[in-house]
Structure formats: C-alpha cells, structure tokens
C-alpha cells in the first residue's frame, strides 16, 4: 500500500554526511522540489528547477522522506536537521515550502515517514516516533552501535540497520520494531560487516545493502532481503566494493548505487536488485550518489551538480542544477514529482519546485 517512503540518503562520498561536520557556523539551509520526472523525454533531460527556498534556522540537513503515493506538491515531506542554535529537529515541507523547525528527541539524523502524519527518527541514541512534527514516543536501541538507516514496512512496523563492534569484531545488525515496543532490539546478520542503507516497498518486503569480507579479506557488496521482519541469506556481489543508496520502486525490484575498486580507482555503477538478488551492473557515467524510484524501472538520481533520469539503471536524461549545489538527497513519492535537498553546508542548502 501507500506506506512506503522512497527515502534518499547520500552515503557514497562520506564527506557529504552532515553529522561529520565540525565547527560550521550558522546557516540557512534549503530544499528543492522537482516536478514531473515522468514528463521527461528519454535522453532529453527536460527537468525545470524552480526558485530555491530556505529552511529556517538550519545548519545542515541529514536526510529526506516523502510518503509515497502522494503528489509531492500536496503532501508533507520531512527533513531532519541541525539548527543554527544547536538542537536537532525536523522541518515539515508543504508544497515545496519548508516550515518552522520542530525540536524533537532523539537527536536523530535518519528518517522515514510511512504516512503523511507519522515518521520514525533514529540514531544510536534511540528510535523516536514523531506525529505531526511532535515527539510521540522514544524507545532505546539495544545492540546497535552505529545506526545507518531506518525504513518502515507499515505505519506501525519499521526496521533499522547498522553495525556493532569494532575492527575485526564489527558485524552488521538489524532491528525490527513496532510502535508498541518498549525497546528496539537488534540481531546480528552472519557474515556481513555493515549494513549501510535499507528500503521497503510499502509492504513487508525490504532490502538492506552493505559490505562483507570476501576472499582473502577483500571487501564486497551484499544485499540482504528482509521479508516480514525475517532476515534472509545475504547475497554477495564480489565486483562491488561499496554500496551506498538503495530505492525500491516495487516489492520485488530495487536499484542501488555503488562502486567497484580496480587498481586503486573507484568506478561507479547502478545495480538492479530483483527479488533480493543482484542483477547486471550498469556503468554509471553520471556518478549518481543517491536515487529514488517510483516503479520497477524508473528512478531519479542526483550527483553533486545534476539531476539524472534513469530507466533500467541507464541514464536517459540529465539536467544541471545551479541551486542547490551540491545536491544531497532525492525523494520521489510518485511519478509526478520529486524533492531534492542540497547546498553548501553552513548556509546555502535550498528547496525549490521543479516543473517540466
């Protein structure tokens, strides 16, 4: 149903991750709305980007979520952020216009909103349920040292992925929890070192991605299907060194961005994952760092300075983004429009409506 969020969190290129910033001065951040990717002609680009709008009192934006099945101009999208007066909070974006900051616990930087009124906010400090921008409940997170992403299977059942332990003892963990739980317990994923992102397709079928140690200790990409909260056997792709962002446009079809490592050089790819298994690697000439898919074939991706239309993992259109730049996150709740966030940390991140 309409409970999934096509989330977007940039994880390839760690310097882009806002919570790593130190000593940044007060800022105004912004978000950008992109309309009607379905209107793009194959290979023609054609996305028109509207005037950017600032997020009040924002120092940096961490994530982005829009409830799927709702037109981006008629729903509420949410960004978790750090304010210029220090507390972490949320800004609700209506019709491309960011609202005032709501300071809510925990100091979460990872977000998923299964409905237009309910979101789950998480970090190592715990899991918070947020209703209409206000904190409804905070539960501790047990057995997970680093939380990398959250995703919801329904309005009341969600999961978090990350890792626990250090060095050779580091291992991936998954936490499956519901609104009625008092603690979000985590369980190890055998043979996997870390899970970096996860997405659910509006049902109980989810896919997490990350890294594992391969032959002779070489790192390789993994995909882990999580069906009905049950963790399935990890699927490995030895050609991939790292995996970053994943988006599932249907219960059985996802796309992920990742890199191979050859002779010390990184080579970007967009890779389909069908029924939890890797498909053929597609060379990514656009250098996509984040993507969001609205069906089993069509996605919108972003790199530092462009918005990229993808079909079957292949680039079919590119539009340069003058502002916000660099682009950080993208979310496409329907084929009729998307939202992106971006800008320089510390003052120039932006939001804008984009029409074809």
mmCIF file of C-alpha atoms in Angstrom:
data_model
loop_
_atom_site.group_PDB
_atom_site.id
_atom_site.type_symbol
_atom_site.label_atom_id
_atom_site.label_comp_id
_atom_site.label_asym_id
_atom_site.label_seq_id
_atom_site.Cartn_x
_atom_site.Cartn_y
_atom_site.Cartn_z
ATOM 1 C CA UNK A 1 0.000 0.000 0.000
ATOM 2 C CA UNK A 2 0.884 3.638 0.275
ATOM 3 C CA UNK A 3 3.014 3.238 3.360
ATOM 4 C CA UNK A 4 6.467 3.104 1.907
ATOM 5 C CA UNK A 5 8.803 6.025 1.632
ATOM 6 C CA UNK A 6 11.212 6.275 -1.214
ATOM 7 C CA UNK A 7 13.878 7.666 1.022
ATOM 8 C CA UNK A 8 17.072 9.212 -0.001
ATOM 9 C CA UNK A 9 20.220 9.453 1.985
ATOM 10 C CA UNK A 10 23.559 10.190 0.393
ATOM 11 C CA UNK A 11 26.121 7.754 1.668
ATOM 12 C CA UNK A 12 28.637 7.446 -1.125
ATOM 13 C CA UNK A 13 31.274 10.066 -0.500
ATOM 14 C CA UNK A 14 31.374 10.269 3.269
ATOM 15 C CA UNK A 15 32.410 13.952 3.393
ATOM 16 C CA UNK A 16 28.841 14.771 2.356
ATOM 17 C CA UNK A 17 27.443 13.315 5.573
ATOM 18 C CA UNK A 18 26.445 16.299 7.589
ATOM 19 C CA UNK A 19 26.868 14.872 11.075
ATOM 20 C CA UNK A 20 30.619 14.644 10.454
ATOM 21 C CA UNK A 21 30.926 18.401 10.157
ATOM 22 C CA UNK A 22 32.749 20.237 12.911
ATOM 23 C CA UNK A 23 32.857 23.951 13.608
ATOM 24 C CA UNK A 24 30.319 25.037 10.991
ATOM 25 C CA UNK A 25 28.875 28.482 11.563
ATOM 26 C CA UNK A 26 25.198 29.480 11.499
ATOM 27 C CA UNK A 27 23.380 28.721 8.284
ATOM 28 C CA UNK A 28 20.215 28.849 6.270
ATOM 29 C CA UNK A 29 19.575 25.539 4.548
ATOM 30 C CA UNK A 30 17.096 24.801 1.815
ATOM 31 C CA UNK A 31 15.224 22.096 -0.081
ATOM 32 C CA UNK A 32 14.324 21.740 -3.733
ATOM 33 C CA UNK A 33 11.175 20.320 -5.303
ATOM 34 C CA UNK A 34 11.384 18.605 -8.700
ATOM 35 C CA UNK A 35 8.130 18.075 -10.553
ATOM 36 C CA UNK A 36 7.011 15.528 -13.103
ATOM 37 C CA UNK A 37 10.001 13.320 -13.908
ATOM 38 C CA UNK A 38 7.568 11.180 -15.915
ATOM 39 C CA UNK A 39 7.291 14.033 -18.411
ATOM 40 C CA UNK A 40 10.941 13.783 -19.355
ATOM 41 C CA UNK A 41 11.679 12.506 -22.814
ATOM 42 C CA UNK A 42 14.265 9.712 -22.922
ATOM 43 C CA UNK A 43 17.688 11.245 -23.345
ATOM 44 C CA UNK A 44 16.315 14.803 -23.372
ATOM 45 C CA UNK A 45 16.714 15.869 -19.762
ATOM 46 C CA UNK A 46 13.941 18.430 -19.528
ATOM 47 C CA UNK A 47 13.619 18.954 -15.784
ATOM 48 C CA UNK A 48 12.880 22.554 -14.866
ATOM 49 C CA UNK A 49 14.008 23.651 -11.432
ATOM 50 C CA UNK A 50 12.137 26.386 -9.618
ATOM 51 C CA UNK A 51 13.389 29.038 -7.249
ATOM 52 C CA UNK A 52 15.054 27.550 -4.141
ATOM 53 C CA UNK A 53 13.517 28.179 -0.730
ATOM 54 C CA UNK A 54 15.429 28.197 2.580
ATOM 55 C CA UNK A 55 14.843 26.012 5.618
ATOM 56 C CA UNK A 56 14.675 28.436 8.567
ATOM 57 C CA UNK A 57 17.457 28.242 11.171
ATOM 58 C CA UNK A 58 19.018 25.202 9.553
ATOM 59 C CA UNK A 59 22.708 24.499 9.871
ATOM 60 C CA UNK A 60 22.695 21.276 7.829
ATOM 61 C CA UNK A 61 20.203 18.684 6.524
ATOM 62 C CA UNK A 62 20.712 14.985 7.206
ATOM 63 C CA UNK A 63 18.025 13.028 5.352
ATOM 64 C CA UNK A 64 14.749 13.362 3.435
ATOM 65 C CA UNK A 65 11.451 11.482 3.371
ATOM 66 C CA UNK A 66 8.162 11.906 1.485
ATOM 67 C CA UNK A 67 5.259 9.434 1.958
ATOM 68 C CA UNK A 68 4.760 7.504 -1.261
ATOM 69 C CA UNK A 69 1.581 7.621 -3.281
ATOM 70 C CA UNK A 70 1.008 11.328 -2.623
ATOM 71 C CA UNK A 71 1.832 14.117 -5.089
ATOM 72 C CA UNK A 72 4.859 15.950 -3.805
ATOM 73 C CA UNK A 73 3.038 19.272 -4.136
ATOM 74 C CA UNK A 74 0.144 18.018 -1.978
ATOM 75 C CA UNK A 75 1.851 16.143 0.802
ATOM 76 C CA UNK A 76 4.210 16.709 3.701
ATOM 77 C CA UNK A 77 7.886 15.873 3.245
ATOM 78 C CA UNK A 78 10.230 15.959 6.213
ATOM 79 C CA UNK A 79 13.928 16.727 6.689
ATOM 80 C CA UNK A 80 15.868 16.086 9.910
ATOM 81 C CA UNK A 81 18.386 18.828 10.567
ATOM 82 C CA UNK A 82 20.715 20.535 12.963
ATOM 83 C CA UNK A 83 19.719 24.095 13.753
ATOM 84 C CA UNK A 84 21.980 27.089 13.989
ATOM 85 C CA UNK A 85 21.052 27.285 17.686
ATOM 86 C CA UNK A 86 22.399 23.726 18.176
ATOM 87 C CA UNK A 87 19.407 21.394 18.838
ATOM 88 C CA UNK A 88 18.454 18.816 16.232
ATOM 89 C CA UNK A 89 14.960 18.909 14.822
ATOM 90 C CA UNK A 90 12.609 18.491 11.866
ATOM 91 C CA UNK A 91 11.192 20.800 9.229
ATOM 92 C CA UNK A 92 7.913 19.869 7.538
ATOM 93 C CA UNK A 93 7.855 20.847 3.855
ATOM 94 C CA UNK A 94 4.430 21.583 2.359
ATOM 95 C CA UNK A 95 4.151 22.265 -1.377
ATOM 96 C CA UNK A 96 7.888 22.836 -1.511
ATOM 97 C CA UNK A 97 7.868 25.404 1.295
ATOM 98 C CA UNK A 98 9.802 24.457 4.465
ATOM 99 C CA UNK A 99 8.056 25.167 7.736
ATOM 100 C CA UNK A 100 9.456 26.122 11.147
ATOM 101 C CA UNK A 101 11.803 23.768 12.993
ATOM 102 C CA UNK A 102 10.324 21.288 15.463
ATOM 103 C CA UNK A 103 12.864 20.226 18.088
ATOM 104 C CA UNK A 104 12.140 16.565 18.842
ATOM 105 C CA UNK A 105 14.056 13.752 20.597
ATOM 106 C CA UNK A 106 16.187 11.832 19.930
ATOM 107 C CA UNK A 107 18.876 13.798 18.064
ATOM 108 C CA UNK A 108 18.077 11.677 15.033
ATOM 109 C CA UNK A 109 19.634 12.069 11.618
ATOM 110 C CA UNK A 110 17.974 9.110 9.838
ATOM 111 C CA UNK A 111 14.293 9.334 8.931
ATOM 112 C CA UNK A 112 11.404 7.507 7.284
ATOM 113 C CA UNK A 113 7.783 8.665 7.116
ATOM 114 C CA UNK A 114 5.299 5.850 6.351
ATOM 115 C CA UNK A 115 2.316 8.243 6.319
ATOM 116 C CA UNK A 116 1.666 11.955 5.889
ATOM 117 C CA UNK A 117 1.487 12.371 9.674
ATOM 118 C CA UNK A 118 3.858 9.753 11.124
ATOM 119 C CA UNK A 119 7.650 9.458 10.917
ATOM 120 C CA UNK A 120 10.333 7.346 12.566
ATOM 121 C CA UNK A 121 13.530 9.149 13.530
ATOM 122 C CA UNK A 122 16.644 7.286 14.602
ATOM 123 C CA UNK A 123 20.276 7.410 15.630
ATOM 124 C CA UNK A 124 22.429 5.497 18.098
ATOM 125 C CA UNK A 125 20.615 7.366 20.877
ATOM 126 C CA UNK A 126 17.366 5.567 20.115
ATOM 127 C CA UNK A 127 14.253 5.460 17.958
ATOM 128 C CA UNK A 128 11.673 8.226 18.038
ATOM 129 C CA UNK A 129 8.104 8.109 16.756
ATOM 130 C CA UNK A 130 7.008 11.527 15.503
ATOM 131 C CA UNK A 131 3.399 12.535 14.801
ATOM 132 C CA UNK A 132 2.638 15.829 13.038
ATOM 133 C CA UNK A 133 6.147 17.043 13.782
ATOM 134 C CA UNK A 134 5.832 16.408 17.512
ATOM 135 C CA UNK A 135 7.537 13.673 19.527
ATOM 136 C CA UNK A 136 5.123 10.858 20.398
ATOM 137 C CA UNK A 137 7.483 8.244 21.834
ATOM 138 C CA UNK A 138 11.192 7.494 22.201
ATOM 139 C CA UNK A 139 12.495 3.960 22.684
ATOM 140 C CA UNK A 140 16.083 2.855 23.391
ATOM 141 C CA UNK A 141 18.028 0.985 20.738
ATOM 142 C CA UNK A 142 19.718 -2.161 22.034
ATOM 143 C CA UNK A 143 22.642 -3.982 20.393
ATOM 144 C CA UNK A 144 23.434 -1.473 17.629
ATOM 145 C CA UNK A 145 26.474 0.806 17.986
ATOM 146 C CA UNK A 146 26.021 2.652 14.680
ATOM 147 C CA UNK A 147 22.592 3.187 13.082
ATOM 148 C CA UNK A 148 22.870 3.932 9.357
ATOM 149 C CA UNK A 149 19.259 3.928 8.119
ATOM 150 C CA UNK A 150 15.617 3.339 9.034
ATOM 151 C CA UNK A 151 12.701 2.182 6.857
ATOM 152 C CA UNK A 152 9.084 1.343 7.568
ATOM 153 C CA UNK A 153 7.080 -1.679 6.414
ATOM 154 C CA UNK A 154 3.837 -0.061 7.558
ATOM 155 C CA UNK A 155 2.625 2.828 9.696
ATOM 156 C CA UNK A 156 3.435 0.870 12.871
ATOM 157 C CA UNK A 157 6.242 -1.568 11.927
ATOM 158 C CA UNK A 158 9.733 -0.429 10.945
ATOM 159 C CA UNK A 159 13.348 -1.535 10.965
ATOM 160 C CA UNK A 160 16.812 -0.072 11.398
ATOM 161 C CA UNK A 161 20.149 -1.264 10.036
ATOM 162 C CA UNK A 162 23.748 -0.587 11.025
ATOM 163 C CA UNK A 163 26.587 -2.328 12.803
ATOM 164 C CA UNK A 164 28.025 -3.213 16.179
ATOM 165 C CA UNK A 165 31.552 -3.915 17.411
ATOM 166 C CA UNK A 166 34.932 -2.632 16.277
ATOM 167 C CA UNK A 167 37.634 -3.776 13.865
ATOM 168 C CA UNK A 168 37.628 -7.491 13.157
ATOM 169 C CA UNK A 169 34.661 -7.922 15.514
ATOM 170 C CA UNK A 170 32.426 -5.482 13.665
ATOM 171 C CA UNK A 171 29.241 -7.107 12.354
ATOM 172 C CA UNK A 172 26.017 -5.947 10.721
ATOM 173 C CA UNK A 173 22.836 -5.786 12.762
ATOM 174 C CA UNK A 174 19.131 -5.388 12.001
ATOM 175 C CA UNK A 175 16.483 -4.155 14.414
ATOM 176 C CA UNK A 176 12.821 -4.888 13.678
ATOM 177 C CA UNK A 177 10.417 -2.997 15.919
ATOM 178 C CA UNK A 178 6.847 -1.761 16.219
ATOM 179 C CA UNK A 179 5.174 1.274 17.724
ATOM 180 C CA UNK A 180 4.090 -0.775 20.734
ATOM 181 C CA UNK A 181 7.589 -1.982 21.675
ATOM 182 C CA UNK A 182 9.444 -0.554 24.659
ATOM 183 C CA UNK A 183 12.932 -1.363 23.277
ATOM 184 C CA UNK A 184 14.233 -1.779 19.709
ATOM 185 C CA UNK A 185 16.355 -4.944 19.937
ATOM 186 C CA UNK A 186 18.995 -5.706 17.303
ATOM 187 C CA UNK A 187 20.084 -9.040 15.816
ATOM 188 C CA UNK A 188 23.348 -9.902 14.059
ATOM 189 C CA UNK A 189 23.481 -10.700 10.341
ATOM 190 C CA UNK A 190 26.030 -13.557 9.964
ATOM 191 C CA UNK A 191 28.869 -12.951 7.533
ATOM 192 C CA UNK A 192 28.107 -9.259 6.963
ATOM 193 C CA UNK A 193 30.278 -6.452 8.321
ATOM 194 C CA UNK A 194 27.968 -3.475 7.914
ATOM 195 C CA UNK A 195 24.543 -2.526 6.529
ATOM 196 C CA UNK A 196 24.533 0.978 5.108
ATOM 197 C CA UNK A 197 21.001 1.541 3.803
ATOM 198 C CA UNK A 198 17.584 -0.123 3.611
ATOM 199 C CA UNK A 199 14.313 0.452 1.784
ATOM 200 C CA UNK A 200 10.862 -1.105 1.929
ATOM 201 C CA UNK A 201 8.352 -1.002 -0.904
ATOM 202 C CA UNK A 202 5.189 -0.285 1.045
ATOM 203 C CA UNK A 203 4.888 -3.860 2.219
ATOM 204 C CA UNK A 204 6.773 -6.262 4.447
ATOM 205 C CA UNK A 205 9.391 -6.825 1.732
ATOM 206 C CA UNK A 206 12.561 -4.817 2.350
ATOM 207 C CA UNK A 207 16.150 -4.932 1.100
ATOM 208 C CA UNK A 208 19.221 -3.771 3.010
ATOM 209 C CA UNK A 209 22.640 -3.221 1.446
ATOM 210 C CA UNK A 210 26.153 -3.099 2.855
ATOM 211 C CA UNK A 211 29.554 -4.736 2.867
ATOM 212 C CA UNK A 212 31.086 -8.075 3.820
ATOM 213 C CA UNK A 213 34.563 -9.570 3.817
ATOM 214 C CA UNK A 214 35.206 -11.731 0.763
ATOM 215 C CA UNK A 215 38.096 -13.953 -0.274
ATOM 216 C CA UNK A 216 41.410 -13.023 1.370
ATOM 217 C CA UNK A 217 39.632 -10.304 3.296
ATOM 218 C CA UNK A 218 38.658 -8.268 0.238
ATOM 219 C CA UNK A 219 35.534 -6.159 0.789
ATOM 220 C CA UNK A 220 32.481 -6.862 -1.357
ATOM 221 C CA UNK A 221 28.911 -5.637 -1.608
ATOM 222 C CA UNK A 222 25.979 -7.529 -0.108
ATOM 223 C CA UNK A 223 22.187 -7.340 -0.356
ATOM 224 C CA UNK A 224 20.012 -8.746 2.418
ATOM 225 C CA UNK A 225 16.303 -9.358 1.860
ATOM 226 C CA UNK A 226 14.172 -8.804 4.965
ATOM 227 C CA UNK A 227 10.709 -10.275 4.452
ATOM 228 C CA UNK A 228 8.112 -9.881 7.160
ATOM 229 C CA UNK A 229 10.877 -8.884 9.541
ATOM 230 C CA UNK A 230 12.825 -12.084 8.881
ATOM 231 C CA UNK A 231 16.390 -11.689 7.647
ATOM 232 C CA UNK A 232 17.206 -13.860 4.621
ATOM 233 C CA UNK A 233 20.573 -15.178 3.463
ATOM 234 C CA UNK A 234 22.879 -12.355 2.277
ATOM 235 C CA UNK A 235 23.563 -12.171 -1.457
ATOM 236 C CA UNK A 236 27.112 -11.137 -2.413
ATOM 237 C CA UNK A 237 28.440 -9.205 -5.404
ATOM 238 C CA UNK A 238 32.226 -9.582 -5.487
ATOM 239 C CA UNK A 239 32.606 -6.921 -8.215
ATOM 240 C CA UNK A 240 31.333 -4.202 -5.890
ATOM 241 C CA UNK A 241 33.481 -2.681 -3.172
ATOM 242 C CA UNK A 242 30.945 -0.362 -1.554
ATOM 243 C CA UNK A 243 27.188 0.199 -1.801
ATOM 244 C CA UNK A 244 25.526 3.481 -0.959
ATOM 245 C CA UNK A 245 21.864 4.364 -1.523
ATOM 246 C CA UNK A 246 19.009 1.966 -2.349
ATOM 247 C CA UNK A 247 15.476 2.618 -3.549
ATOM 248 C CA UNK A 248 12.758 0.021 -4.178
ATOM 249 C CA UNK A 249 10.084 1.011 -6.680
ATOM 250 C CA UNK A 250 8.131 -2.237 -6.225
ATOM 251 C CA UNK A 251 8.057 -5.157 -3.751
ATOM 252 C CA UNK A 252 10.472 -7.158 -5.918
ATOM 253 C CA UNK A 253 12.569 -4.514 -7.687
ATOM 254 C CA UNK A 254 15.184 -2.113 -6.311
ATOM 255 C CA UNK A 255 18.153 -0.124 -7.605
ATOM 256 C CA UNK A 256 21.330 0.640 -5.726
ATOM 257 C CA UNK A 257 24.337 2.865 -6.381
ATOM 258 C CA UNK A 258 27.785 1.501 -5.649
ATOM 259 C CA UNK A 259 31.434 1.372 -6.621
ATOM 260 C CA UNK A 260 33.963 -1.192 -7.740
ATOM 261 C CA UNK A 261 37.628 -0.795 -6.866
ATOM 262 C CA UNK A 262 40.192 -1.506 -9.581
ATOM 263 C CA UNK A 263 43.883 -0.665 -9.220
ATOM 264 C CA UNK A 264 43.067 1.832 -6.513
ATOM 265 C CA UNK A 265 40.410 3.646 -8.581
ATOM 266 C CA UNK A 266 36.662 3.730 -7.862
ATOM 267 C CA UNK A 267 34.225 3.025 -10.711
ATOM 268 C CA UNK A 268 30.535 3.909 -10.115
ATOM 269 C CA UNK A 269 27.633 1.621 -11.034
ATOM 270 C CA UNK A 270 23.860 1.490 -10.784
ATOM 271 C CA UNK A 271 22.803 -2.075 -9.995
ATOM 272 C CA UNK A 272 19.309 -3.647 -10.072
ATOM 273 C CA UNK A 273 18.304 -5.949 -7.223
ATOM 274 C CA UNK A 274 15.432 -8.264 -8.187
ATOM 275 C CA UNK A 275 13.828 -10.477 -5.533
ATOM 276 C CA UNK A 276 16.798 -9.808 -3.273
ATOM 277 C CA UNK A 277 19.443 -10.814 -5.842
ATOM 278 C CA UNK A 278 21.887 -8.635 -7.757
ATOM 279 C CA UNK A 279 21.328 -8.092 -11.468
ATOM 280 C CA UNK A 280 23.746 -6.911 -14.120
ATOM 281 C CA UNK A 281 25.954 -3.961 -13.210
ATOM 282 C CA UNK A 282 25.306 -0.814 -15.263
ATOM 283 C CA UNK A 283 28.221 1.621 -15.593
ATOM 284 C CA UNK A 284 27.167 4.944 -14.086
ATOM 285 C CA UNK A 285 28.580 7.699 -16.290
ATOM 286 C CA UNK A 286 26.706 10.352 -14.294
ATOM 287 C CA UNK A 287 28.228 9.485 -10.905
ATOM 288 C CA UNK A 288 24.888 9.185 -9.076
ATOM 289 C CA UNK A 289 25.217 9.423 -5.283
ATOM 290 C CA UNK A 290 21.546 8.999 -4.404
ATOM 291 C CA UNK A 291 18.387 7.857 -6.182
ATOM 292 C CA UNK A 292 14.670 7.350 -5.708
ATOM 293 C CA UNK A 293 12.471 5.045 -7.818
ATOM 294 C CA UNK A 294 8.709 5.229 -8.379
ATOM 295 C CA UNK A 295 8.302 1.911 -10.221
ATOM 296 C CA UNK A 296 10.363 -1.146 -11.163
ATOM 297 C CA UNK A 297 12.287 0.670 -13.918
ATOM 298 C CA UNK A 298 12.229 4.449 -13.469
ATOM 299 C CA UNK A 299 14.243 6.474 -10.960
ATOM 300 C CA UNK A 300 15.564 9.950 -10.424
ATOM 301 C CA UNK A 301 19.169 10.201 -9.293
ATOM 302 C CA UNK A 302 21.353 13.063 -8.148
ATOM 303 C CA UNK A 303 25.043 13.741 -8.264
ATOM 304 C CA UNK A 304 26.855 16.789 -6.984
ATOM 305 C CA UNK A 305 25.628 19.208 -9.646
ATOM 306 C CA UNK A 306 22.884 17.440 -11.629
ATOM 307 C CA UNK A 307 19.571 15.624 -11.566
ATOM 308 C CA UNK A 308 19.617 12.408 -13.595
ATOM 309 C CA UNK A 309 16.712 10.441 -15.083
ATOM 310 C CA UNK A 310 17.330 6.669 -15.043
ATOM 311 C CA UNK A 311 15.496 3.867 -16.831
ATOM 312 C CA UNK A 312 16.557 0.322 -16.087
ATOM 313 C CA UNK A 313 19.630 1.767 -14.388
ATOM 314 C CA UNK A 314 20.731 3.587 -17.554
ATOM 315 C CA UNK A 315 20.990 7.385 -17.744
ATOM 316 C CA UNK A 316 18.385 8.746 -20.181
ATOM 317 C CA UNK A 317 18.418 12.420 -19.225
ATOM 318 C CA UNK A 318 20.488 14.901 -17.225
ATOM 319 C CA UNK A 319 19.739 18.437 -16.071
ATOM 320 C CA UNK A 320 22.345 20.653 -14.434
ATOM 321 C CA UNK A 321 21.396 22.090 -11.033
ATOM 322 C CA UNK A 322 22.641 25.596 -10.336
ATOM 323 C CA UNK A 323 20.996 25.765 -6.917
ATOM 324 C CA UNK A 324 21.010 23.971 -4.580
ATOM 325 C CA UNK A 325 24.514 22.730 -5.213
ATOM 326 C CA UNK A 326 25.902 20.298 -4.283
ATOM 327 C CA UNK A 327 22.739 18.196 -4.387
ATOM 328 C CA UNK A 328 22.462 15.771 -1.459
ATOM 329 C CA UNK A 329 19.153 13.884 -1.286
ATOM 330 C CA UNK A 330 16.212 12.968 -3.531
ATOM 331 C CA UNK A 331 12.739 11.529 -2.855
ATOM 332 C CA UNK A 332 10.062 10.704 -5.453
ATOM 333 C CA UNK A 333 6.752 9.777 -3.791
ATOM 334 C CA UNK A 334 5.043 9.414 -7.204
ATOM 335 C CA UNK A 335 5.947 9.708 -10.878
ATOM 336 C CA UNK A 336 4.517 13.241 -10.887
ATOM 337 C CA UNK A 337 7.272 14.919 -8.904
ATOM 338 C CA UNK A 338 10.298 14.675 -6.647
ATOM 339 C CA UNK A 339 12.002 16.652 -3.933
ATOM 340 C CA UNK A 340 15.726 17.217 -3.573
ATOM 341 C CA UNK A 341 17.845 18.927 -0.957
ATOM 342 C CA UNK A 342 21.277 20.388 -1.326
ATOM 343 C CA UNK A 343 23.639 23.296 -0.894
ATOM 344 C CA UNK A 344 26.855 24.133 0.851
ATOM 345 C CA UNK A 345 26.957 23.116 4.487
ATOM 346 C CA UNK A 346 26.757 26.171 6.664
ATOM 347 C CA UNK A 347 24.361 28.391 4.821
ATOM 348 C CA UNK A 348 23.179 27.710 1.282
ATOM 349 C CA UNK A 349 21.160 24.482 1.159
ATOM 350 C CA UNK A 350 17.855 25.000 -0.636
ATOM 351 C CA UNK A 351 14.345 23.837 -1.712
ATOM 352 C CA UNK A 352 12.609 24.563 -4.996
ATOM 353 C CA UNK A 353 9.639 23.356 -7.052
ATOM 354 C CA UNK A 354 10.589 21.983 -10.460
ATOM 355 C CA UNK A 355 8.105 21.645 -13.318
ATOM 356 C CA UNK A 356 8.537 20.086 -16.768
#
